[in-house]
CSV table of N, CA and C in Angstrom, one decimal:
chain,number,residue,atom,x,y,z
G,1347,UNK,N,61.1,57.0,171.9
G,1347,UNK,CA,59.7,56.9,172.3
G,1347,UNK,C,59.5,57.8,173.5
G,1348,UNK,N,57.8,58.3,173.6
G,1348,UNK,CA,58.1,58.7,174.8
G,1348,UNK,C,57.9,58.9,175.9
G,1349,UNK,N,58.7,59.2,176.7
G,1349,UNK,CA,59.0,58.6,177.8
G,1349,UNK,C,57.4,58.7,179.1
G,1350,UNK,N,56.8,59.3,178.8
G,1350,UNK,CA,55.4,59.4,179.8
G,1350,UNK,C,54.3,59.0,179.4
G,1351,UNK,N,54.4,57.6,178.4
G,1351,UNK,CA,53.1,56.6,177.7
G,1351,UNK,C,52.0,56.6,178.4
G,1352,UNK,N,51.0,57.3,178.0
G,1352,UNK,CA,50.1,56.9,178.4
G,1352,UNK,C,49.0,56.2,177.6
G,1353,UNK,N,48.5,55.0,177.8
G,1353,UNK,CA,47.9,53.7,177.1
G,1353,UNK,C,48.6,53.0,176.5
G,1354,UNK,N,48.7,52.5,175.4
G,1354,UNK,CA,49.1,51.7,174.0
G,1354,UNK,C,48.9,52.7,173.5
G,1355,UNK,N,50.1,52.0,172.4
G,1355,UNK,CA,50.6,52.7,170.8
G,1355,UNK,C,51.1,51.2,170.3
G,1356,UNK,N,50.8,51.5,168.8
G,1356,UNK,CA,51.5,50.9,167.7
G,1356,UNK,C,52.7,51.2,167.1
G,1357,UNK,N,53.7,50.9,167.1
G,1357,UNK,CA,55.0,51.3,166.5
G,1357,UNK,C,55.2,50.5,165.2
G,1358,UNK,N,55.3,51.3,164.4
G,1358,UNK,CA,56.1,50.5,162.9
G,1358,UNK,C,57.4,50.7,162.8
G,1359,UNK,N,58.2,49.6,163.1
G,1359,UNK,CA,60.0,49.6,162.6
G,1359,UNK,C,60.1,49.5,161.8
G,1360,UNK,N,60.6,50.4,160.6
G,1360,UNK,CA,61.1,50.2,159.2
G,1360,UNK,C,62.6,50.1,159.0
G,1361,UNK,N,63.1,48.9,158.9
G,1361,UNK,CA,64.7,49.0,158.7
G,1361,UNK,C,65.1,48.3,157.5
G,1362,UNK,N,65.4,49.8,157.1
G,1362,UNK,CA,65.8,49.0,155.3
G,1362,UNK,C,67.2,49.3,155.4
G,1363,UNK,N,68.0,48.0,155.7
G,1363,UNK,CA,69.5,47.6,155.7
G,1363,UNK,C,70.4,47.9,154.4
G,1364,UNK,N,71.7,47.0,154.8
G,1364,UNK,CA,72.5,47.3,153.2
G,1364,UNK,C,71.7,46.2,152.5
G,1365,UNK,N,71.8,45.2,153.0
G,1365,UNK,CA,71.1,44.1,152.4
G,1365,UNK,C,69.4,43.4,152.2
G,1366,UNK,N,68.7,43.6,153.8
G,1366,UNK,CA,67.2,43.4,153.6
G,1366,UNK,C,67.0,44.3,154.2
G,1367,UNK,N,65.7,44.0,154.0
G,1367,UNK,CA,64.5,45.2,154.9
G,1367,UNK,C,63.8,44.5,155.5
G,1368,UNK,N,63.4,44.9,156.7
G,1368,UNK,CA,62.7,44.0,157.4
G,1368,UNK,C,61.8,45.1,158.0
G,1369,UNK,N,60.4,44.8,158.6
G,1369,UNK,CA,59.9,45.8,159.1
G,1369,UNK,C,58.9,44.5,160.3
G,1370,UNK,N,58.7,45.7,161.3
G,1370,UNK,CA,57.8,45.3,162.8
G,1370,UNK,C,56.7,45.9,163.2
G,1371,UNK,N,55.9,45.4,163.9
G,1371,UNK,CA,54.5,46.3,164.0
G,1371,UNK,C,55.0,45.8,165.9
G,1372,UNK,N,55.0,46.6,166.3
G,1372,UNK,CA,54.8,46.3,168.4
G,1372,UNK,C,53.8,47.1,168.9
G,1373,UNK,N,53.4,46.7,169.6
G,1373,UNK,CA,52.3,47.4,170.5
G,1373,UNK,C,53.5,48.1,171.9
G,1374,UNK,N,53.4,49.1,172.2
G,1374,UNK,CA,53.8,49.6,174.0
G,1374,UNK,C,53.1,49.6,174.3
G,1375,UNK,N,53.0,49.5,175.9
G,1375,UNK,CA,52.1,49.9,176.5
G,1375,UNK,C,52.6,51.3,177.3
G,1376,UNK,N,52.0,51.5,178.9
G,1376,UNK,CA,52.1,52.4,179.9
G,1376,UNK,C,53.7,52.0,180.4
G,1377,UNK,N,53.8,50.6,180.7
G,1377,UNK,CA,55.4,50.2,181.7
G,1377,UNK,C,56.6,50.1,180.7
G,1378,UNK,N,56.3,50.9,179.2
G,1378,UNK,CA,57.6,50.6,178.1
G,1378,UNK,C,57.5,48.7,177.9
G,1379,UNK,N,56.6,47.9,178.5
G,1379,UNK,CA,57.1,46.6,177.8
G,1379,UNK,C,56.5,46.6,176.1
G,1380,UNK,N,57.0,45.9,175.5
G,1380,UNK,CA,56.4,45.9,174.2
G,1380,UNK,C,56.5,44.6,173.6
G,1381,UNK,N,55.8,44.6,172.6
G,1381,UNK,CA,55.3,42.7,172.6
G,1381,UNK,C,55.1,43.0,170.7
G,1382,UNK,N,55.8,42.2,170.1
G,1382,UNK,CA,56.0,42.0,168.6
G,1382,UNK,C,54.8,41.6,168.2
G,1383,UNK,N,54.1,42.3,167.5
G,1383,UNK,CA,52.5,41.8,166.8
G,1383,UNK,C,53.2,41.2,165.8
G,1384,UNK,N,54.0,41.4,164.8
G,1384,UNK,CA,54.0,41.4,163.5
G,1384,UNK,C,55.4,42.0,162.9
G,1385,UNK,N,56.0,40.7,162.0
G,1385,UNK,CA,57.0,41.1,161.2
G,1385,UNK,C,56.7,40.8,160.0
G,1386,UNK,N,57.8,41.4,159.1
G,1386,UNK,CA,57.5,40.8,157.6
G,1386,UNK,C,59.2,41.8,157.3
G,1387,UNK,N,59.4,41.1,155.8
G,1387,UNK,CA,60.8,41.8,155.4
G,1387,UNK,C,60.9,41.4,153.7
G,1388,UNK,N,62.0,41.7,152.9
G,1388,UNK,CA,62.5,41.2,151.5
G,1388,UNK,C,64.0,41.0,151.9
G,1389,UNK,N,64.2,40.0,152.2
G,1389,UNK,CA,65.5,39.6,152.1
G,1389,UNK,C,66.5,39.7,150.7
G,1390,UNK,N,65.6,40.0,149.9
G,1390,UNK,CA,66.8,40.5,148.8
G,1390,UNK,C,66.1,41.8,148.1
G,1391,UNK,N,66.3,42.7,149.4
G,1391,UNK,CA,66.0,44.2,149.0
G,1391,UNK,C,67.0,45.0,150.1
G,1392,UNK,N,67.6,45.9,150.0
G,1392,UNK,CA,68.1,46.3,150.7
G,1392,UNK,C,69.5,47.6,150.4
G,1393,UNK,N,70.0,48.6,151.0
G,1393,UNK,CA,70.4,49.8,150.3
G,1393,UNK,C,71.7,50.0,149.4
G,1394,UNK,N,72.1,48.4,149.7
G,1394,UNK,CA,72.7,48.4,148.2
G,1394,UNK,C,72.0,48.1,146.7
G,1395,UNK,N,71.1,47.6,147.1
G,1395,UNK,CA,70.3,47.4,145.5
G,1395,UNK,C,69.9,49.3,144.7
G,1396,UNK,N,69.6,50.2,146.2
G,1396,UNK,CA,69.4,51.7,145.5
G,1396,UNK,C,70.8,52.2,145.3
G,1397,UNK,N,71.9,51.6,146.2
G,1397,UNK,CA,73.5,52.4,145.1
G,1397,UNK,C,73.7,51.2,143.9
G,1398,UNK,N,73.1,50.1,143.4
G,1398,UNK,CA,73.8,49.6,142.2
G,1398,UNK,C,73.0,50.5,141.3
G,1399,UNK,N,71.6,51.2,141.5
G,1399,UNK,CA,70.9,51.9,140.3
G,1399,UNK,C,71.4,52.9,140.1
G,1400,UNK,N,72.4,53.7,141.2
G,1400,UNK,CA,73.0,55.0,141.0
G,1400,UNK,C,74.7,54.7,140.1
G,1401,UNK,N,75.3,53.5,140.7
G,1401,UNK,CA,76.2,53.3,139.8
G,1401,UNK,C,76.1,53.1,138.3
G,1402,UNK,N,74.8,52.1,138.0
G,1402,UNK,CA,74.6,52.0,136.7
G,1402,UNK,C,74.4,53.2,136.1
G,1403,UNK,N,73.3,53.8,136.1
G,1403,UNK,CA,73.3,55.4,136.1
G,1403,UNK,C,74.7,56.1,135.5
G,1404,UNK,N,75.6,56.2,136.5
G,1404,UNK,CA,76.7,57.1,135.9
G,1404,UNK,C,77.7,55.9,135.3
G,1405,UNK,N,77.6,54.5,135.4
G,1405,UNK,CA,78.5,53.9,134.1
G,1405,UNK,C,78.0,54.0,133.1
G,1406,UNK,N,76.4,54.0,132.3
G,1406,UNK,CA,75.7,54.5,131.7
G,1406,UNK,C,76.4,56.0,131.2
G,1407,UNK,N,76.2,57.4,131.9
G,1407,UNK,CA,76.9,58.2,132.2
G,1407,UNK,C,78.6,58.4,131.5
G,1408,UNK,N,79.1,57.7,132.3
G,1408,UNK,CA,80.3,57.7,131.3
G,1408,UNK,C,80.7,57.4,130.2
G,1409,UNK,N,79.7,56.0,129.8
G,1409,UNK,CA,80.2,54.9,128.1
G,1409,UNK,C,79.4,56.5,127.1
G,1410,UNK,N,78.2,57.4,127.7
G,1410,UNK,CA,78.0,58.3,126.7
G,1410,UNK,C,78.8,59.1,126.0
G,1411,UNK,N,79.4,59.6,127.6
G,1411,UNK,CA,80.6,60.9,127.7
G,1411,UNK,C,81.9,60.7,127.0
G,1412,UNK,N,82.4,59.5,127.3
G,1412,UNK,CA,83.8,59.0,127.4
G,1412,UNK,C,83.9,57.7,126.4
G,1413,UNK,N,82.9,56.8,126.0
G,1413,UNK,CA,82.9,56.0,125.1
G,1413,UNK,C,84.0,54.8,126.0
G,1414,UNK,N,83.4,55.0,127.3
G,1414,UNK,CA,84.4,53.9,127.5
G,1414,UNK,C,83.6,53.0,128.6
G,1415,UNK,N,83.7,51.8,128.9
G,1415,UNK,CA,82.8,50.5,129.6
G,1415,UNK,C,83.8,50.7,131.0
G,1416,UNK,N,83.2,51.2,132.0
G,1416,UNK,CA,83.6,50.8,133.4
G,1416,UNK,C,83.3,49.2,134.0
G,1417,UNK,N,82.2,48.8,133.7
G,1417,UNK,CA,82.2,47.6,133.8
G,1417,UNK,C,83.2,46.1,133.6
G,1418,UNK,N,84.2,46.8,132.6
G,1418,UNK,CA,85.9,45.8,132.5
G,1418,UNK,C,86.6,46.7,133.2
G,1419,UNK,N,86.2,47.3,134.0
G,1419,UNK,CA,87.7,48.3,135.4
G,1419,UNK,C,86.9,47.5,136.8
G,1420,UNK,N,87.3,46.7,137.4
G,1420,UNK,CA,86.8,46.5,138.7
G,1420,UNK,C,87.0,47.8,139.6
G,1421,UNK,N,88.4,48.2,139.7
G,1421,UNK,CA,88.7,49.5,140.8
G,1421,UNK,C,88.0,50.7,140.4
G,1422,UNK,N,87.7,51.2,139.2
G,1422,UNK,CA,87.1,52.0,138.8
G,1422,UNK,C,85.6,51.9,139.7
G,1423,UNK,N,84.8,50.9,139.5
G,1423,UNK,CA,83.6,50.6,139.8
G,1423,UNK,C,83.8,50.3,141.1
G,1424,UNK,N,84.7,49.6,141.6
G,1424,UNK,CA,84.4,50.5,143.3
G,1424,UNK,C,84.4,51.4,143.6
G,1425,UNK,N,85.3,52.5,143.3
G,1425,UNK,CA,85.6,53.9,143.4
G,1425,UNK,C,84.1,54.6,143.2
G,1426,UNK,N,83.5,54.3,142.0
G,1426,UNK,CA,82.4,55.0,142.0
G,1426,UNK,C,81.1,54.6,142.6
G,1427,UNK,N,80.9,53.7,143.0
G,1427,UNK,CA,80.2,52.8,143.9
G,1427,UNK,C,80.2,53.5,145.7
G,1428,UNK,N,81.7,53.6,145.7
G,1428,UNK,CA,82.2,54.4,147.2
G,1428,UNK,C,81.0,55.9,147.1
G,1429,UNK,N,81.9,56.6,145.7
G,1429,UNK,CA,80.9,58.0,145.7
G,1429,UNK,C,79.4,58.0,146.1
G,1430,UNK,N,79.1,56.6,144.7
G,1430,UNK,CA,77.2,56.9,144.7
G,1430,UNK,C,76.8,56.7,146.4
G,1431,UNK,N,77.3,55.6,147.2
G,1431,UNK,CA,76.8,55.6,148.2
G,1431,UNK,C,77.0,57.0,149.2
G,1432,UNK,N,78.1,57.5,149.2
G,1432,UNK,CA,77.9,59.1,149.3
G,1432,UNK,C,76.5,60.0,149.0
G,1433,UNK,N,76.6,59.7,148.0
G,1433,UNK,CA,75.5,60.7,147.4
G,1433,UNK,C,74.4,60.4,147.8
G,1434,UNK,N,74.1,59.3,147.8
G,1434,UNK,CA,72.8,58.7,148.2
G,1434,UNK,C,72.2,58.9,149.8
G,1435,UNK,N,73.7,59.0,150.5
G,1435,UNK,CA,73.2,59.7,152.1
G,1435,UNK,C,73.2,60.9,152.0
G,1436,UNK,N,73.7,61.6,151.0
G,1436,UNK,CA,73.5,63.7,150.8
G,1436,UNK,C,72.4,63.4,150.6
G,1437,UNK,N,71.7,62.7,149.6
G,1437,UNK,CA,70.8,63.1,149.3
G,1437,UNK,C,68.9,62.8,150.2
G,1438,UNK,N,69.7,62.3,151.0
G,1438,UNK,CA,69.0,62.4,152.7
G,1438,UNK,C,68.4,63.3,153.2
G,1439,UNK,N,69.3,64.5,152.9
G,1439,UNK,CA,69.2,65.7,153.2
G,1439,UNK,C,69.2,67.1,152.3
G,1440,UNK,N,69.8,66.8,151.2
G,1440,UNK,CA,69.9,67.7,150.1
G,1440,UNK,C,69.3,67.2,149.0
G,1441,UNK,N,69.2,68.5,148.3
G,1441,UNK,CA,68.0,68.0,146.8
G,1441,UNK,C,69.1,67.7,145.4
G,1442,UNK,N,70.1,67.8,145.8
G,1442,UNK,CA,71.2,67.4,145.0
G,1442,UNK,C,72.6,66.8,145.7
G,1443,UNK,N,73.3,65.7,144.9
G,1443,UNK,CA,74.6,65.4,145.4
G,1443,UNK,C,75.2,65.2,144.2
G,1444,UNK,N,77.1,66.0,144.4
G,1444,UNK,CA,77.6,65.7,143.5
G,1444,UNK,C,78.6,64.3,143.4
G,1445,UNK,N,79.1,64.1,142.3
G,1445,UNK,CA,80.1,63.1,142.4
G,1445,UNK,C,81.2,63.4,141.5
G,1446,UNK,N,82.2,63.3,142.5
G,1446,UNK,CA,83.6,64.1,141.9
G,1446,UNK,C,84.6,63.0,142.0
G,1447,UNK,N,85.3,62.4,141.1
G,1447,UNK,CA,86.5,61.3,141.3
G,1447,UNK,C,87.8,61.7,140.1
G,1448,UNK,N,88.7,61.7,140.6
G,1448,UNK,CA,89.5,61.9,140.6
G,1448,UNK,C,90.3,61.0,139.2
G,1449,UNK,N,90.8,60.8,138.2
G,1449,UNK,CA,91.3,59.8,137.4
G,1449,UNK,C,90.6,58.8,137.5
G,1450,UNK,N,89.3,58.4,137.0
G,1450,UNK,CA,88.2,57.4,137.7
G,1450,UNK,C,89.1,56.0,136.8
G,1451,UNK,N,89.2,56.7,135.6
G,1451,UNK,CA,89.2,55.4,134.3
G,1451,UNK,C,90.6,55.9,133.5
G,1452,UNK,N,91.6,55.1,133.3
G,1452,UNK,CA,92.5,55.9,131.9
G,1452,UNK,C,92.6,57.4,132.3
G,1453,UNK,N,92.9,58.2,133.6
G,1453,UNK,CA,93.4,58.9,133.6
G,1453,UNK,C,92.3,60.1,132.9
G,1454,UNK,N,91.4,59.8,132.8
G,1454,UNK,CA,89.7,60.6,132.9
G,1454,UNK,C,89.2,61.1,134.4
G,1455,UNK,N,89.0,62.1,134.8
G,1455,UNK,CA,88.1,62.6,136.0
G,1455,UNK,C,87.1,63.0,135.4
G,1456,UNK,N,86.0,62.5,136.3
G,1456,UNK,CA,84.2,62.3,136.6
G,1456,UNK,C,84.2,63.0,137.8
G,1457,UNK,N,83.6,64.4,137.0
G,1457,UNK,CA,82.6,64.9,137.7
G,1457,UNK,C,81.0,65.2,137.2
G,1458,UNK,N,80.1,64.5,138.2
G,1458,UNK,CA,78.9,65.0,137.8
G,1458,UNK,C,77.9,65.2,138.8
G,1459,UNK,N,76.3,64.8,138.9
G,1459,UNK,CA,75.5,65.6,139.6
G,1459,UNK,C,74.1,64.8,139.4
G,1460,UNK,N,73.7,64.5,140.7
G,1460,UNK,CA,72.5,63.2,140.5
G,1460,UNK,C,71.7,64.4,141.6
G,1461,UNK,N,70.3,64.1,141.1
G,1461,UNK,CA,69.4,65.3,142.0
G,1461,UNK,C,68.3,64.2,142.7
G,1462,UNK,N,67.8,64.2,143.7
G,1462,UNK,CA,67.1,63.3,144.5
G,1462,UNK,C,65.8,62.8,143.7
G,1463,UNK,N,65.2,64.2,142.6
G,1463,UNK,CA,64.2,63.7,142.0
G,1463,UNK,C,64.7,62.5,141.0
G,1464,UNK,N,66.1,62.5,140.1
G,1464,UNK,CA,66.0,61.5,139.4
G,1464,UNK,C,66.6,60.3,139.6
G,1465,UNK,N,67.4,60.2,141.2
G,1465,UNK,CA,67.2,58.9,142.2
G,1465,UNK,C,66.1,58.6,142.0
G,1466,UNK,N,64.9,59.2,142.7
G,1466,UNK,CA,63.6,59.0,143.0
G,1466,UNK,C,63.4,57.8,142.1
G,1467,UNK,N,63.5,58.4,140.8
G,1467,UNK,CA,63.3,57.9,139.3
G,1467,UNK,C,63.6,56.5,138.7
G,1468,UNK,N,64.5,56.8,139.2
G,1468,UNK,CA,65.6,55.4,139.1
G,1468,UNK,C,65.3,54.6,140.4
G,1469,UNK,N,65.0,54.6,141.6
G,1469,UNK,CA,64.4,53.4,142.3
G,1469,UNK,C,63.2,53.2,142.7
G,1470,UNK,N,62.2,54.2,142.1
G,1470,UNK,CA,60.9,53.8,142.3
G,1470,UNK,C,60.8,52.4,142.3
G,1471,UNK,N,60.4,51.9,141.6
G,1471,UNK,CA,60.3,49.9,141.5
G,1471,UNK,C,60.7,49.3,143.3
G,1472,UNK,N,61.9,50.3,143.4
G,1472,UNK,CA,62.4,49.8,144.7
G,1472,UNK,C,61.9,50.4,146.0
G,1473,UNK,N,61.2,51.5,145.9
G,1473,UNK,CA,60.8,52.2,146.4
G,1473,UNK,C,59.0,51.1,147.0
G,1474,UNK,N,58.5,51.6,145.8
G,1474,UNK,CA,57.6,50.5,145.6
G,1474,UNK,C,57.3,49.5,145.9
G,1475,UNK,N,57.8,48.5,145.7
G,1475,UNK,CA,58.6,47.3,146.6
G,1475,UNK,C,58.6,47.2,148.2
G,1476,UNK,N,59.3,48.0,149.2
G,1476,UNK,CA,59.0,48.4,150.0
G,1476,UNK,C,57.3,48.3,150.9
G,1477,UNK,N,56.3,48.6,149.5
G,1477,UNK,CA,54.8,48.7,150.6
G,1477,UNK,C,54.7,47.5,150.9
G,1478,UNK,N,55.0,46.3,150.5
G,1478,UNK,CA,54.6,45.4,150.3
G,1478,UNK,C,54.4,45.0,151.5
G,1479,UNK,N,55.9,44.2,152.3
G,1479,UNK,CA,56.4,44.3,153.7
G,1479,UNK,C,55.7,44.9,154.3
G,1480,UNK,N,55.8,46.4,154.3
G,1480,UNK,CA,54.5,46.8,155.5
G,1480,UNK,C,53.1,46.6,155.4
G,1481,UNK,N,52.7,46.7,154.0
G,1481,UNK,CA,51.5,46.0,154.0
G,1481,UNK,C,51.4,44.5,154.8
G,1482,UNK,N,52.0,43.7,155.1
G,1482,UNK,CA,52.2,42.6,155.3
G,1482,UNK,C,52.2,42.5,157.3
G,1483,UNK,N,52.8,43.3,157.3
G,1483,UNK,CA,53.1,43.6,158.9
G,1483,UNK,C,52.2,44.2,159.4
């Protein structure tokens, strides 16, 4: 914030966790004190619910490719779960991330390529979801 306030401002906190989101509405003033108007949150929303849509996605992904169900490999599905959440912070900043793993399944390597538009795609709902809370706040 910064540092030579002059009057009030409204700040919106948006923190969308691994697990909730919660969001804040504060007022600052001139002396940095700040005083909570307004919270609101989705306790069962949060940035693991946008990597289970990217994992589904490529176990989807694989049963095409490979004809084979990641869903009976537990270690498998961590492994790619580790990647999507990779990808998911590339794609923070880049308009594409890849995901490259190594013997994922039966001695199969997965490599492929998720682009931010069809994240987008795949968590709109979740995305969406989202206004609600600040609406609320």
């Amino acid at each position: 914030l910064e540092k030579n306030l002059s009057g009030e401002k409204n700040v919106l906190i948006f923190d969308l966790g691994g697990g909730t989101f919660d969001v804040s509405v504060l007022t600052i003033d001139e002396g940095s004190f700040f005083e909570v108007q307004s919270t609101a949150g989705n306790t069962h929303l949060g940035g693991e619910d946008f990597d289970n849509r990217v994992v589904d996605h490529f176990v989807e992904e694989f049963k095409r490719k490979f004809k084979k169900d990641l869903k009976d490999n537990p270690r498998a599905l961590r492994r790619l779960k580790t990647a999507c959440e990779r990808a998911k912070r590339t794609l923070s900043s880049s308009t594409q991330a890849n995901i490259e793993i190594d013997s994922l399944s039966d001695g199969i390597d997965f490599y492929s390529r998720i682009t931010r538009a069809k994240f987008e795609e795949l968590c709109m709902d979740l995305f969406r979801s989202c206004l609600e809370p600040v609406k609320q706040a």
